[in-house]
């Protein structure tokens, strides 16, 4: 299959030296890409700035901001048979980007923020027969309810939900504890490596594709 994977954070510039971002390491998305390649799928990996090596065989499209990532997804969506949106897209960007470094003298700046595009929601208008997998990284026990809400809102076939504050889950760790939320309900997976979660996601996509 042709699988489009997004990974990592996005960065939204404040000025030429500063940005707003988040704690995503890219590990979960890179693990999905690796798992898909192991199974012989073709992978385009649209990646925000990360410090981990790309899996061998992936075609990497490096991006910085949410707007860049949306443009890359828009370009490669037509090629793809499945979209796995692992990226932690920044939800806001500074409304104005200063062309020069903001100096400390004078009053502290007040940042006005604007919403970034919702890449997955925008892609859902062009979903066609594609399999869509979204992620819901939440902080709290109601993460499965939130994942179910996002699955419907963004027309995903599967949303992989997790509580990033749970032990062994979240940022910069090699493991994750996730729940698969589909139209059929919730499947809770035990704590496992992110690569193993990636393999389960690829298994799910393959099974779903075989049903179509
Ligand atoms: N996502 C996206 N574009 C955005 C924000 C999120 O495509 N601007 C994708 C993520 O890659 C993920 C899914 O949407 O697959 C859910 O992301 P999340 O940040 O959990 O959801 P939000 O829609 O931002 O919801 P909320 O702010 O209510 O948590």
PDB file of C-alpha atoms in Angstrom, residues 18-166:
ATOM      1  CA  UNK A  18      12.116  32.043  18.389  1.00  0.00           C
ATOM      2  CA  UNK A  19       9.128  29.787  17.925  1.00  0.00           C
ATOM      3  CA  UNK A  20       6.152  28.089  19.599  1.00  0.00           C
ATOM      4  CA  UNK A  21       6.171  24.300  19.514  1.00  0.00           C
ATOM      5  CA  UNK A  22       5.441  21.232  21.642  1.00  0.00           C
ATOM      6  CA  UNK A  23       7.196  18.244  23.168  1.00  0.00           C
ATOM      7  CA  UNK A  24       6.643  15.729  20.360  1.00  0.00           C
ATOM      8  CA  UNK A  25       9.830  13.733  19.597  1.00  0.00           C
ATOM      9  CA  UNK A  26       8.521  12.177  16.380  1.00  0.00           C
ATOM     10  CA  UNK A  27       9.140   8.669  17.775  1.00  0.00           C
ATOM     11  CA  UNK A  28       5.568   7.389  17.366  1.00  0.00           C
ATOM     12  CA  UNK A  29       5.252   8.536  13.737  1.00  0.00           C
ATOM     13  CA  UNK A  30       8.705   7.248  12.824  1.00  0.00           C
ATOM     14  CA  UNK A  31       7.780   3.891  14.383  1.00  0.00           C
ATOM     15  CA  UNK A  32       4.625   3.711  12.212  1.00  0.00           C
ATOM     16  CA  UNK A  33       6.739   4.507   9.133  1.00  0.00           C
ATOM     17  CA  UNK A  34       9.275   1.825  10.073  1.00  0.00           C
ATOM     18  CA  UNK A  35       6.565  -0.768  10.718  1.00  0.00           C
ATOM     19  CA  UNK A  36       4.947  -0.010   7.348  1.00  0.00           C
ATOM     20  CA  UNK A  37       8.297  -0.315   5.530  1.00  0.00           C
ATOM     21  CA  UNK A  38       9.018  -3.647   7.266  1.00  0.00           C
ATOM     22  CA  UNK A  39       5.802  -4.945   5.742  1.00  0.00           C
ATOM     23  CA  UNK A  40       6.776  -3.827   2.253  1.00  0.00           C
ATOM     24  CA  UNK A  41       4.551  -0.738   2.019  1.00  0.00           C
ATOM     25  CA  UNK A  42       5.642   2.486   0.347  1.00  0.00           C
ATOM     26  CA  UNK A  43       5.954   5.359   2.823  1.00  0.00           C
ATOM     27  CA  UNK A  44       6.041   9.124   2.467  1.00  0.00           C
ATOM     28  CA  UNK A  45       6.977  10.577   5.859  1.00  0.00           C
ATOM     29  CA  UNK A  46       6.071  14.243   6.298  1.00  0.00           C
ATOM     30  CA  UNK A  47       8.127  15.223   9.298  1.00  0.00           C
ATOM     31  CA  UNK A  48       8.375  18.257  11.497  1.00  0.00           C
ATOM     32  CA  UNK A  49      11.777  19.048  13.053  1.00  0.00           C
ATOM     33  CA  UNK A  50      13.005  16.036  15.057  1.00  0.00           C
ATOM     34  CA  UNK A  51      16.383  14.707  16.161  1.00  0.00           C
ATOM     35  CA  UNK A  52      15.915  11.011  15.388  1.00  0.00           C
ATOM     36  CA  UNK A  53      17.045   9.245  12.200  1.00  0.00           C
ATOM     37  CA  UNK A  54      14.491   8.447   9.502  1.00  0.00           C
ATOM     38  CA  UNK A  55      13.778   4.755   8.850  1.00  0.00           C
ATOM     39  CA  UNK A  56      15.652   3.442   5.803  1.00  0.00           C
ATOM     40  CA  UNK A  57      13.500   3.447   2.700  1.00  0.00           C
ATOM     41  CA  UNK A  58      11.091   6.210   3.713  1.00  0.00           C
ATOM     42  CA  UNK A  59      10.727   9.189   1.435  1.00  0.00           C
ATOM     43  CA  UNK A  60      11.045  12.037   3.936  1.00  0.00           C
ATOM     44  CA  UNK A  61       9.431  15.410   3.294  1.00  0.00           C
ATOM     45  CA  UNK A  62      10.795  17.798   5.930  1.00  0.00           C
ATOM     46  CA  UNK A  63       8.508  20.627   7.050  1.00  0.00           C
ATOM     47  CA  UNK A  64       8.597  23.256   9.778  1.00  0.00           C
ATOM     48  CA  UNK A  65       5.235  24.949  10.331  1.00  0.00           C
ATOM     49  CA  UNK A  66       1.637  23.685  10.338  1.00  0.00           C
ATOM     50  CA  UNK A  67       1.074  25.561   7.069  1.00  0.00           C
ATOM     51  CA  UNK A  68       4.086  23.744   5.510  1.00  0.00           C
ATOM     52  CA  UNK A  69       2.787  20.407   6.795  1.00  0.00           C
ATOM     53  CA  UNK A  70      -0.680  21.062   5.387  1.00  0.00           C
ATOM     54  CA  UNK A  71       0.829  21.914   1.982  1.00  0.00           C
ATOM     55  CA  UNK A  72       2.879  18.676   1.991  1.00  0.00           C
ATOM     56  CA  UNK A  73      -0.145  16.560   2.998  1.00  0.00           C
ATOM     57  CA  UNK A  74      -2.252  18.273   0.327  1.00  0.00           C
ATOM     58  CA  UNK A  75       0.370  17.343  -2.304  1.00  0.00           C
ATOM     59  CA  UNK A  76       0.831  13.695  -1.269  1.00  0.00           C
ATOM     60  CA  UNK A  77      -2.747  12.800  -0.294  1.00  0.00           C
ATOM     61  CA  UNK A  78      -3.764  11.964  -3.880  1.00  0.00           C
ATOM     62  CA  UNK A  79      -0.913   9.409  -4.077  1.00  0.00           C
ATOM     63  CA  UNK A  80      -1.820   7.736  -0.777  1.00  0.00           C
ATOM     64  CA  UNK A  81      -4.149   4.883   0.125  1.00  0.00           C
ATOM     65  CA  UNK A  82      -3.856   5.536   3.854  1.00  0.00           C
ATOM     66  CA  UNK A  83      -3.062   8.602   5.954  1.00  0.00           C
ATOM     67  CA  UNK A  84      -1.647   8.235   9.472  1.00  0.00           C
ATOM     68  CA  UNK A  85      -1.627  11.651  11.184  1.00  0.00           C
ATOM     69  CA  UNK A  86       0.802  11.168  14.048  1.00  0.00           C
ATOM     70  CA  UNK A  87       2.126  14.730  13.971  1.00  0.00           C
ATOM     71  CA  UNK A  88       1.577  16.995  16.951  1.00  0.00           C
ATOM     72  CA  UNK A  89       0.502  19.993  14.917  1.00  0.00           C
ATOM     73  CA  UNK A  90       0.771  23.253  16.832  1.00  0.00           C
ATOM     74  CA  UNK A  91      -2.773  24.539  17.262  1.00  0.00           C
ATOM     75  CA  UNK A  92      -1.802  28.206  17.323  1.00  0.00           C
ATOM     76  CA  UNK A  93       0.727  30.427  15.611  1.00  0.00           C
ATOM     77  CA  UNK A  94       1.748  33.991  16.373  1.00  0.00           C
ATOM     78  CA  UNK A  95      -0.552  36.230  14.372  1.00  0.00           C
ATOM     79  CA  UNK A  96       2.354  38.399  13.301  1.00  0.00           C
ATOM     80  CA  UNK A  97       5.910  37.143  12.727  1.00  0.00           C
ATOM     81  CA  UNK A  98       8.548  39.766  13.416  1.00  0.00           C
ATOM     82  CA  UNK A  99      11.062  40.026  10.556  1.00  0.00           C
ATOM     83  CA  UNK A 100      13.800  40.949  13.045  1.00  0.00           C
ATOM     84  CA  UNK A 101      14.727  39.549  16.454  1.00  0.00           C
ATOM     85  CA  UNK A 102      12.513  41.097  19.129  1.00  0.00           C
ATOM     86  CA  UNK A 103      14.808  42.897  21.606  1.00  0.00           C
ATOM     87  CA  UNK A 104      14.418  42.655  25.379  1.00  0.00           C
ATOM     88  CA  UNK A 105      14.544  46.394  25.987  1.00  0.00           C
ATOM     89  CA  UNK A 106      11.142  47.968  26.369  1.00  0.00           C
ATOM     90  CA  UNK A 107       7.923  46.294  27.471  1.00  0.00           C
ATOM     91  CA  UNK A 108       7.564  42.519  27.285  1.00  0.00           C
ATOM     92  CA  UNK A 109       5.796  41.576  24.065  1.00  0.00           C
ATOM     93  CA  UNK A 110       2.241  40.239  24.140  1.00  0.00           C
ATOM     94  CA  UNK A 111       1.758  37.513  21.567  1.00  0.00           C
ATOM     95  CA  UNK A 112      -1.502  37.444  19.707  1.00  0.00           C
ATOM     96  CA  UNK A 113      -2.205  33.929  18.491  1.00  0.00           C
ATOM     97  CA  UNK A 114      -4.195  32.674  15.524  1.00  0.00           C
ATOM     98  CA  UNK A 115      -5.401  29.132  14.822  1.00  0.00           C
ATOM     99  CA  UNK A 116      -3.369  26.964  12.492  1.00  0.00           C
ATOM    100  CA  UNK A 117      -5.203  24.886   9.874  1.00  0.00           C
ATOM    101  CA  UNK A 118      -6.599  21.541  11.025  1.00  0.00           C
ATOM    102  CA  UNK A 119      -4.754  19.330   8.533  1.00  0.00           C
ATOM    103  CA  UNK A 120      -6.703  16.126   9.189  1.00  0.00           C
ATOM    104  CA  UNK A 121     -10.097  17.838   9.128  1.00  0.00           C
ATOM    105  CA  UNK A 122      -9.169  19.537   5.835  1.00  0.00           C
ATOM    106  CA  UNK A 123      -7.939  16.223   4.342  1.00  0.00           C
ATOM    107  CA  UNK A 124     -11.204  14.536   5.314  1.00  0.00           C
ATOM    108  CA  UNK A 125     -12.966  16.507   2.562  1.00  0.00           C
ATOM    109  CA  UNK A 126     -10.826  14.515   0.081  1.00  0.00           C
ATOM    110  CA  UNK A 127     -10.953  11.194   1.952  1.00  0.00           C
ATOM    111  CA  UNK A 128     -12.472   9.049  -0.803  1.00  0.00           C
ATOM    112  CA  UNK A 129     -11.645   5.362  -0.136  1.00  0.00           C
ATOM    113  CA  UNK A 130      -8.580   6.193   1.924  1.00  0.00           C
ATOM    114  CA  UNK A 131      -8.055   4.796   5.389  1.00  0.00           C
ATOM    115  CA  UNK A 132      -7.542   7.612   7.902  1.00  0.00           C
ATOM    116  CA  UNK A 133      -5.798   7.068  11.218  1.00  0.00           C
ATOM    117  CA  UNK A 134      -5.671   9.944  13.697  1.00  0.00           C
ATOM    118  CA  UNK A 135      -4.099  10.295  17.110  1.00  0.00           C
ATOM    119  CA  UNK A 136      -5.489  11.793  20.293  1.00  0.00           C
ATOM    120  CA  UNK A 137      -2.812  12.657  22.824  1.00  0.00           C
ATOM    121  CA  UNK A 138      -4.743  13.631  25.924  1.00  0.00           C
ATOM    122  CA  UNK A 139      -4.019  14.383  29.558  1.00  0.00           C
ATOM    123  CA  UNK A 140      -6.567  12.572  31.671  1.00  0.00           C
ATOM    124  CA  UNK A 141      -8.719   9.530  32.172  1.00  0.00           C
ATOM    125  CA  UNK A 142     -11.366  10.562  29.619  1.00  0.00           C
ATOM    126  CA  UNK A 143      -8.945  10.134  26.714  1.00  0.00           C
ATOM    127  CA  UNK A 144     -11.037   7.428  25.056  1.00  0.00           C
ATOM    128  CA  UNK A 145     -14.119   9.674  25.025  1.00  0.00           C
ATOM    129  CA  UNK A 146     -12.036  12.444  23.469  1.00  0.00           C
ATOM    130  CA  UNK A 147     -10.580   9.997  20.922  1.00  0.00           C
ATOM    131  CA  UNK A 148     -14.109   8.886  19.966  1.00  0.00           C
ATOM    132  CA  UNK A 149     -15.195  12.513  19.529  1.00  0.00           C
ATOM    133  CA  UNK A 150     -12.190  13.251  17.288  1.00  0.00           C
ATOM    134  CA  UNK A 151     -12.775  10.078  15.252  1.00  0.00           C
ATOM    135  CA  UNK A 152     -16.226  11.303  14.245  1.00  0.00           C
ATOM    136  CA  UNK A 153     -15.267  14.955  13.821  1.00  0.00           C
ATOM    137  CA  UNK A 154     -12.269  14.212  11.582  1.00  0.00           C
ATOM    138  CA  UNK A 155     -13.819  11.214   9.731  1.00  0.00           C
ATOM    139  CA  UNK A 156     -11.119   8.796  10.899  1.00  0.00           C
ATOM    140  CA  UNK A 157     -11.461   5.018  10.638  1.00  0.00           C
ATOM    141  CA  UNK A 158      -9.207   4.608  13.658  1.00  0.00           C
ATOM    142  CA  UNK A 159      -8.095   7.025  16.359  1.00  0.00           C
ATOM    143  CA  UNK A 160      -5.193   5.932  18.513  1.00  0.00           C
ATOM    144  CA  UNK A 161      -5.784   7.511  21.903  1.00  0.00           C
ATOM    145  CA  UNK A 162      -3.451   7.797  24.823  1.00  0.00           C
ATOM    146  CA  UNK A 163      -3.039   9.591  28.116  1.00  0.00           C
ATOM    147  CA  UNK A 164       0.389  11.180  27.752  1.00  0.00           C
ATOM    148  CA  UNK A 165       0.656  11.565  31.536  1.00  0.00           C
ATOM    149  CA  UNK A 166       0.302   7.786  32.156  1.00  0.00           C
TER     150      UNK A 166
END
